[in-house]
Coordinates of C-alpha atoms in Angstrom, one line a residue:
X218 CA 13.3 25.4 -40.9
X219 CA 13.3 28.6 -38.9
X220 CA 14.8 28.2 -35.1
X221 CA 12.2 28.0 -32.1
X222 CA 10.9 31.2 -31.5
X223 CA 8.7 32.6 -28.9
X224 CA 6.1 35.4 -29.0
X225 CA 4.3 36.7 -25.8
X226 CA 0.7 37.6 -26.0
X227 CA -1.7 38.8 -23.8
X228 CA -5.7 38.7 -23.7
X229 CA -7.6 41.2 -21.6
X230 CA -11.2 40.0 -21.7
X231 CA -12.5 43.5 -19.9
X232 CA -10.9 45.0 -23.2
X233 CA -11.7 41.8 -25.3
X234 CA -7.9 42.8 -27.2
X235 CA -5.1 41.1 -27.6
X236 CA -1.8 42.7 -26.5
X237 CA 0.6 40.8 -28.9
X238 CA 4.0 41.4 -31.2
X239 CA 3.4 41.3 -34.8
X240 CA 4.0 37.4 -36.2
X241 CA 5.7 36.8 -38.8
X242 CA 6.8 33.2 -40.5
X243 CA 8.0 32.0 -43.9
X244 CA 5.9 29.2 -46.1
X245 CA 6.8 25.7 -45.0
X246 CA 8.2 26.6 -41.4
X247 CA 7.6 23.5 -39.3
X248 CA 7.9 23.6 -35.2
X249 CA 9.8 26.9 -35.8
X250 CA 6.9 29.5 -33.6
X251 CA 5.5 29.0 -30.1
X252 CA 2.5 31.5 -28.9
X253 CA 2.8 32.1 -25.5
X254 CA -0.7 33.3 -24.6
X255 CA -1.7 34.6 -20.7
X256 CA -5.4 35.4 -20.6
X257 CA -6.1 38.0 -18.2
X258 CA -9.2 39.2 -16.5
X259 CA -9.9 41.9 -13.7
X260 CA -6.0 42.1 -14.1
X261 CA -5.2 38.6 -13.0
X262 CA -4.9 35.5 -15.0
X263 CA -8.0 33.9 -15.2
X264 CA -8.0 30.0 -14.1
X265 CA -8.7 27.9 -17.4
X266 CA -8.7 24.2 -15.8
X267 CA -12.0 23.3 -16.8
X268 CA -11.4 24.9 -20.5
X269 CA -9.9 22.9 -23.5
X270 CA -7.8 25.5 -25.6
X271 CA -8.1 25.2 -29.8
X272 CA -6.3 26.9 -32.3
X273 CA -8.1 27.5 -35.3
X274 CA -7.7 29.2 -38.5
X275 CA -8.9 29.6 -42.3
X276 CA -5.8 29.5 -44.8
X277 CA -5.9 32.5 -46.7
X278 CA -7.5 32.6 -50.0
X279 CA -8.8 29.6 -50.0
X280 CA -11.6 27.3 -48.4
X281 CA -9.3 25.2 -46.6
X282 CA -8.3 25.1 -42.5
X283 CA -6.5 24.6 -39.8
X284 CA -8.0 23.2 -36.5
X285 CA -5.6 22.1 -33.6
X286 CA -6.0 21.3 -30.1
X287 CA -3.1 18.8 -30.1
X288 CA 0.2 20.7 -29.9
X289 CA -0.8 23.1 -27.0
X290 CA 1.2 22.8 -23.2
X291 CA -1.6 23.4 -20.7
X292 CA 0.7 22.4 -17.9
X293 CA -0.1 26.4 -16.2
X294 CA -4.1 26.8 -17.8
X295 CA -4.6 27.3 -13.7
X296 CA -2.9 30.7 -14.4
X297 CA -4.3 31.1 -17.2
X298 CA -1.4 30.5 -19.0
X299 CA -1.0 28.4 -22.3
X300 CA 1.8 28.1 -25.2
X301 CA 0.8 26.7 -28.6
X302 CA 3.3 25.8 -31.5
X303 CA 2.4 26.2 -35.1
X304 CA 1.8 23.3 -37.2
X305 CA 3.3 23.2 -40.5
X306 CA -0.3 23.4 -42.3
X307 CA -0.7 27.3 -40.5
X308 CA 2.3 28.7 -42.6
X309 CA 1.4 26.5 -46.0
X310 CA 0.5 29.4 -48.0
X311 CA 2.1 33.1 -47.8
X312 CA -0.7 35.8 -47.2
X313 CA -2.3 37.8 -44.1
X314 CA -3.9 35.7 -42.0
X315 CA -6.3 37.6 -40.2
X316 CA -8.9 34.9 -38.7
X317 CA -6.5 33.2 -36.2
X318 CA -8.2 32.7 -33.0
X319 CA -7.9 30.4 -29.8
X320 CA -11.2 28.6 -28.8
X321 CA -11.3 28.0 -25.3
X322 CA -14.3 25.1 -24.6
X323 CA -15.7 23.4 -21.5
X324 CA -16.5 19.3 -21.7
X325 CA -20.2 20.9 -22.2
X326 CA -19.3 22.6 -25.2
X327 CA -19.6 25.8 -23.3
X328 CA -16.8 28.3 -24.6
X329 CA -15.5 31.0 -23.1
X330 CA -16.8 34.6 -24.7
X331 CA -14.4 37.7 -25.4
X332 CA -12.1 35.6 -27.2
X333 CA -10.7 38.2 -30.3
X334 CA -9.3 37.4 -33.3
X335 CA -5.7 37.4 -34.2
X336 CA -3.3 38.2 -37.1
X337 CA -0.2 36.6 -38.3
X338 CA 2.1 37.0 -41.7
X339 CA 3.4 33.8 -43.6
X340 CA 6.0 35.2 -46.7
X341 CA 6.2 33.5 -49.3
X342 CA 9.2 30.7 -50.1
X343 CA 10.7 31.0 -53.5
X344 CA 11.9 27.4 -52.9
X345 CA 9.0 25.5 -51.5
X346 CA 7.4 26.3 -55.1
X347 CA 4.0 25.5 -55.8
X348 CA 2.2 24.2 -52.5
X349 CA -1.6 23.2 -52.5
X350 CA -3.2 24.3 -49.4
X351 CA -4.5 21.4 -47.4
X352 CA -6.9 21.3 -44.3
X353 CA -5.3 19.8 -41.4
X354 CA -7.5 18.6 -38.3
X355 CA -5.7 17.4 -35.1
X356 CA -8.2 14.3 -34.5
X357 CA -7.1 12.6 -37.8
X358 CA -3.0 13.0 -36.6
X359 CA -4.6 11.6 -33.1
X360 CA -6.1 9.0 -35.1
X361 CA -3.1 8.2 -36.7
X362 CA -1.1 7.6 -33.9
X363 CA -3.5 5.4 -32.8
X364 CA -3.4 3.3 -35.5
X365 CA 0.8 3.6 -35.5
X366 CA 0.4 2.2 -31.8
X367 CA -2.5 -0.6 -32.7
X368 CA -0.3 -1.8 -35.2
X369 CA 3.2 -1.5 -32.9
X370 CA 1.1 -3.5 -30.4
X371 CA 0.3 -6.3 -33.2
X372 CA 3.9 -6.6 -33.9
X373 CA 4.6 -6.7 -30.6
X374 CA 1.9 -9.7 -29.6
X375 CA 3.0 -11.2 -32.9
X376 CA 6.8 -11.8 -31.4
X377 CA 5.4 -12.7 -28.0
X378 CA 3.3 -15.2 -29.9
X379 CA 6.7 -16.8 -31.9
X380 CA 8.3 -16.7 -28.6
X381 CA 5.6 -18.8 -27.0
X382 CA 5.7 -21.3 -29.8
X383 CA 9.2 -21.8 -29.4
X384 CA 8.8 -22.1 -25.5
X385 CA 6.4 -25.0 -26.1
X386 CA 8.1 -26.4 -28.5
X387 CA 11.3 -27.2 -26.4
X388 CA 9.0 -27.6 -23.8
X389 CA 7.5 -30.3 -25.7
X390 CA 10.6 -31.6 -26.3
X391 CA 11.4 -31.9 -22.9
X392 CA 8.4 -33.9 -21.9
X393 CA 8.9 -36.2 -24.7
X394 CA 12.7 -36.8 -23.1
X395 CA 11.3 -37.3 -19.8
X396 CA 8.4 -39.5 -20.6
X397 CA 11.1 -41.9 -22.8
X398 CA 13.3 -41.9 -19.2
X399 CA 10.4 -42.6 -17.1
X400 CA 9.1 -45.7 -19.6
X401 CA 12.8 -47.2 -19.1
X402 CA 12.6 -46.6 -15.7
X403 CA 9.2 -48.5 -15.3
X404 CA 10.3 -52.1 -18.2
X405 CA 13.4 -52.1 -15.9
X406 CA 11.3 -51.9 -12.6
X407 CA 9.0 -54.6 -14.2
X408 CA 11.7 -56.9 -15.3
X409 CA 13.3 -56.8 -11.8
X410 CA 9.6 -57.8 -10.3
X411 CA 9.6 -60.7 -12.4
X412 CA 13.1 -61.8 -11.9
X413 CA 11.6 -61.8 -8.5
X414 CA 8.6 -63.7 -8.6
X415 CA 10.6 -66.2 -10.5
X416 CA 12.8 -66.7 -7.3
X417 CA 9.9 -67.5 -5.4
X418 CA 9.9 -71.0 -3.9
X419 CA 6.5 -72.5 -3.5
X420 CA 7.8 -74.8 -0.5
X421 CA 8.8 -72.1 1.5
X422 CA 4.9 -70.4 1.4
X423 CA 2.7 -71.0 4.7
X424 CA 0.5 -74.3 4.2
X425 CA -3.2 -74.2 4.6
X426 CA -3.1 -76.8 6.8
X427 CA -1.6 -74.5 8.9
X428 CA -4.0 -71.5 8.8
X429 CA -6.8 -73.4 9.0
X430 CA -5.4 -75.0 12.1
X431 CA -4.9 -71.7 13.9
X432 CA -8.1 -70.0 12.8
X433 CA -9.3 -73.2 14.4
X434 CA -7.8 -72.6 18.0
X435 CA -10.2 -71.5 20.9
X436 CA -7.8 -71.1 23.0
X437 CA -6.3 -67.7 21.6
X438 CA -9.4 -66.2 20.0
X439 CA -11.7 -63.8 21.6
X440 CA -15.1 -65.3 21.9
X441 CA -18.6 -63.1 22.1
X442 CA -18.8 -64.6 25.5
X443 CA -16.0 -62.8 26.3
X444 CA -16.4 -59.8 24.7
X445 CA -20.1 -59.5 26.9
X446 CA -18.3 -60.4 30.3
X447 CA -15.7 -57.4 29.2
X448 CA -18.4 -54.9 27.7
X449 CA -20.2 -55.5 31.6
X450 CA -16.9 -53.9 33.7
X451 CA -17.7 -50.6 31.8
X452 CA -20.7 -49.2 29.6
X453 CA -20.0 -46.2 27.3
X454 CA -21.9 -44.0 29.8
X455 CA -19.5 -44.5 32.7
X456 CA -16.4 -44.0 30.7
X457 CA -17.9 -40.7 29.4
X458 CA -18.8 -39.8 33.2
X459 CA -15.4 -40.7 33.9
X460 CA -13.7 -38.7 31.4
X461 CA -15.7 -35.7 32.0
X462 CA -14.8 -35.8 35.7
X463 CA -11.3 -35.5 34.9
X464 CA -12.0 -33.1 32.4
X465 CA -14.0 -30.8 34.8
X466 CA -10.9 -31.2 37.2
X467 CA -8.4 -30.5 35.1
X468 CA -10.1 -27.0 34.2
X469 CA -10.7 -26.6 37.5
X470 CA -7.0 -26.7 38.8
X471 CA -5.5 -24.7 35.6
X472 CA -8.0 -21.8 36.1
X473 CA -6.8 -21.7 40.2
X474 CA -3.2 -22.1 39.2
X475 CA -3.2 -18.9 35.9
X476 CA -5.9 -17.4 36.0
X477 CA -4.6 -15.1 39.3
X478 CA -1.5 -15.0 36.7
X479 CA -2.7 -13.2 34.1
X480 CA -5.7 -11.6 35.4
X481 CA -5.2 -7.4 35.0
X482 CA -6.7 -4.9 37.0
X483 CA -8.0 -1.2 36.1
X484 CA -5.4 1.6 36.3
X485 CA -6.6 3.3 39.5
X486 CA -5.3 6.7 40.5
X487 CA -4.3 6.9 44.2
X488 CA -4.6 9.2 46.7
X489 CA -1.7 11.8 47.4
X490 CA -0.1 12.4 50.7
X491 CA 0.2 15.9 51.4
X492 CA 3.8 17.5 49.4
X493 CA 2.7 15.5 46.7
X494 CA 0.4 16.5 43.7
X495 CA -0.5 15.8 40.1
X496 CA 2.1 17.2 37.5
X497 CA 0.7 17.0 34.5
X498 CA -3.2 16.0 33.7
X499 CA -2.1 13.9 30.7
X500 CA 0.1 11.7 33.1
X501 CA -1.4 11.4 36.2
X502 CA 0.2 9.0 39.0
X503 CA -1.6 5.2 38.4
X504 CA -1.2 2.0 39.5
X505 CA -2.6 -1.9 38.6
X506 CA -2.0 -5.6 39.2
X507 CA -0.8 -7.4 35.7
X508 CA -1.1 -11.1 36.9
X509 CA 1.1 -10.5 40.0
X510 CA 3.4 -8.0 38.5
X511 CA 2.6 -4.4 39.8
X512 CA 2.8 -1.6 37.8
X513 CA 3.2 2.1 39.0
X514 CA 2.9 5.0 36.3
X515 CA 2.8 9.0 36.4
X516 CA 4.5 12.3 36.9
X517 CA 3.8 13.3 40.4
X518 CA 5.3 17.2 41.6
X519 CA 6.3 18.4 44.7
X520 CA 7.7 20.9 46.9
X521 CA 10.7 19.8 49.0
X522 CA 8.9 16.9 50.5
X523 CA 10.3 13.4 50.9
X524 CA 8.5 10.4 52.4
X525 CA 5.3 8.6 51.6
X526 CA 3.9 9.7 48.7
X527 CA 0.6 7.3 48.4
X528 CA 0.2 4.2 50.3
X529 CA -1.2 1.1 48.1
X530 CA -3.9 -1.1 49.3
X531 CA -3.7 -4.6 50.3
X532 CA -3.4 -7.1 47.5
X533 CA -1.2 -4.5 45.5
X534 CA 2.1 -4.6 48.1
X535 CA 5.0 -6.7 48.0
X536 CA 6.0 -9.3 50.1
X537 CA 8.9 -7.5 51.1
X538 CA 10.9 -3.9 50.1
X539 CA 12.1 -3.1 46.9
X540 CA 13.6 0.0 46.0
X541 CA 14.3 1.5 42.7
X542 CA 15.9 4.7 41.2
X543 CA 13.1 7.2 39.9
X544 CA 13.8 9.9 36.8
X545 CA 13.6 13.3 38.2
X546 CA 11.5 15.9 35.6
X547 CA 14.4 18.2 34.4
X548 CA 17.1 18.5 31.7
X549 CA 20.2 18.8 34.6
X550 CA 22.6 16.2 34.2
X551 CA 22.9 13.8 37.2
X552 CA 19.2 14.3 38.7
X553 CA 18.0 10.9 40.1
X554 CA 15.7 9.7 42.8
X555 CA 15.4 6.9 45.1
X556 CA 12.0 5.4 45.8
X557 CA 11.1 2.5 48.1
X558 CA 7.5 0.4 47.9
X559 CA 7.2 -1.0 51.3
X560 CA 5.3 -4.2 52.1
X561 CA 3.0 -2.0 54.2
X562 CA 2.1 -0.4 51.0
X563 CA 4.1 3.0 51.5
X564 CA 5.4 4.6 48.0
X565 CA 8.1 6.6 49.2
X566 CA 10.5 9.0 48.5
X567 CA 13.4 8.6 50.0
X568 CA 15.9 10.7 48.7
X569 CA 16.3 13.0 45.6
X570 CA 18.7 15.2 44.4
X571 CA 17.5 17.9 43.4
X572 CA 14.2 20.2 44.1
X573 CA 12.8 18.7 40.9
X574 CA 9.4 16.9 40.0
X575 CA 9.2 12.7 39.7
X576 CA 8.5 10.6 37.3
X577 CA 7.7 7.0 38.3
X578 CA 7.7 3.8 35.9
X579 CA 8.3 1.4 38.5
X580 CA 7.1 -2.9 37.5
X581 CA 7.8 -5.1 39.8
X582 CA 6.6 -8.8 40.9
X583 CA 4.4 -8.8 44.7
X584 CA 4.6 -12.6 45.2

């Protein structure tokens, strides 16, 4: 066998001519020449996704053929670029092999026009001596390997069948070992009962003189009489009056006592003092009641102005101050802010250190 080779061709379909090397092989080569076709229209390489490429060919001077669409790499038909490697039937028989062509064919059966012969050269082999020319078809090596992997596939269900047996079989096995320990378990448990009941001393057993004597007592049984006189202190209707009282209270009370403790308000934007403005639209400055937590939110710009910079309404202010350190909106190192909420509802800015915009994120607990 030859060693790989490559040869570059190129199709212009405006010309409908192949621009291609002259090919030559020797009888019997097999994997030894790769086609490395580019089909080229308007000067670009035309895409060839939708197309199945075929290489097919009639074996000179004779009635026999080659047709192949097996041993092609399409991996680049979107640039329309495709290699194809000789099978060993295309170089069985020395001569000029003039009808070469590649058939290039939508799922339709739609090919694509323009597509030129080709010509190749097989010399003969002194050693491969006298070879009949045989047709060779790609579908019946497809076939093939389908029948190599049905058969691998057999094999293989055919072990995991053995294997399976063999599982069961110790499974079995194991059962059987178990069911034997469990059976000695149960003749011991039964002789141990009996050993019992064989202990068992009649004289010792209550008397029925006994029983009947205490079924016979009035004095400690519950008597329809009494059952009437109890069934009169409460009917099924009060009790269920009763309990649905207490229910009602008891939903009462717990909706007073959480409900003001989880209950959430609407973000509401306030109303800016004057030195004070929206920064940014996508953060404005907002505030809500979470249960009794209140929450304060927002980038809020200014000149140089301290001091109020909203006041909250009643029912959002805390009981007394609480001050907190605000994030100033800059990138210098150091720049803070101090910010009180009054319990006359003042925001304010107390101090800052810099001529720099604020940024609020202040939770904190009004009760």
């Amino acid at each position: 066998m030859s060693n790989l080779r490559k040869i570059n061709a190129t199709l212009d379909l405006n010309r409908k001519s192949w621009s291609i090397e002259r090919i030559e092989a020797i009888q019997g080569d097999i994997d030894s020449l790769t086609i490395a076709a580019r089909i080229v229209l308007d000067g670009k390489g035309m895409d060839l996704t939708d197309y199945t490429p075929t290489f097919a060919v009639v074996l000179p001077g004779t009635s026999e053929y080659v047709i192949d669409d097996l041993h092609f790499d399409i991996s680049r038909l979107s640039e329309g670029y495709f290699e194809y490697t000789f099978v060993k039937e295309a170089f069985s028989v020395p001569g000029v092999y003039d009808t070469a062509r590649f058939i290039l064919q939508k799922k339709d059966k739609t090919e694509l026009s323009g597509m030129p012969r080709f010509t190749y050269y097989v010399e003969k082999d002194p050693l491969q001596g006298k070879v009949i020319a045989e047709s060779y078809i790609s579908d019946f090596e497809r076939l093939e390997q389908m029948i190599h992997d049905v058969e691998t596939e057999i094999a293989g269900l055919h072990d995991e069948v053995t294997s399976e047996s063999m599982r069961l079989d110790t499974e079995i096995a194991e059962l059987d070992a178990k069911i034997d320990t469990e059976t000695s378990k149960l003749q011991t448990e039964a002789n141990n009962l009996q050993t019992q009941f064989d202990s068992f001393n009649p004289s010792q057993f209550a008397q029925q003189t006994d029983l009947n004597a205490h079924v016979n007592n009035a004095d400690i049984h519950v008597t329809s009489a009494d059952k009437t006189n109890w069934n009169a202190k409460e009917t099924t209707v009060g009790a269920q009056a009763k309990a649905d009282e207490a229910l009602d209270g008891a939903k009462t009370d717990a909706a007073s006592l959480y409900e003001p403790k989880i209950a959430k308000t609407a973000w509401t934007a306030p109303v800016l003092n004057s030195g004070f403005s929206i920064l940014d639209s996508r953060f404005p400055p907002l505030y809500r009641l979470k249960g009794s937590t209140l929450q304060i939110k927002g980038a809020v710009g200014r000149t140089t102005a301290t001091g109020a910079i909203f006041t909250l309404p009643v029912g959002f202010r805390p009981a007394e101050r609480h001050g907190f350190a605000a994030a100033m909106v800059t990138g210098a190192a150091g720049a803070v802010a101090t910010v009180y909420v009054h319990d006359d509802g003042r925001v304010e800015l107390v101090s800052a250190s810099g001529n720099y915009n604020l940024w609020l994120e202040i939770t904190l607990d009004i009760d």
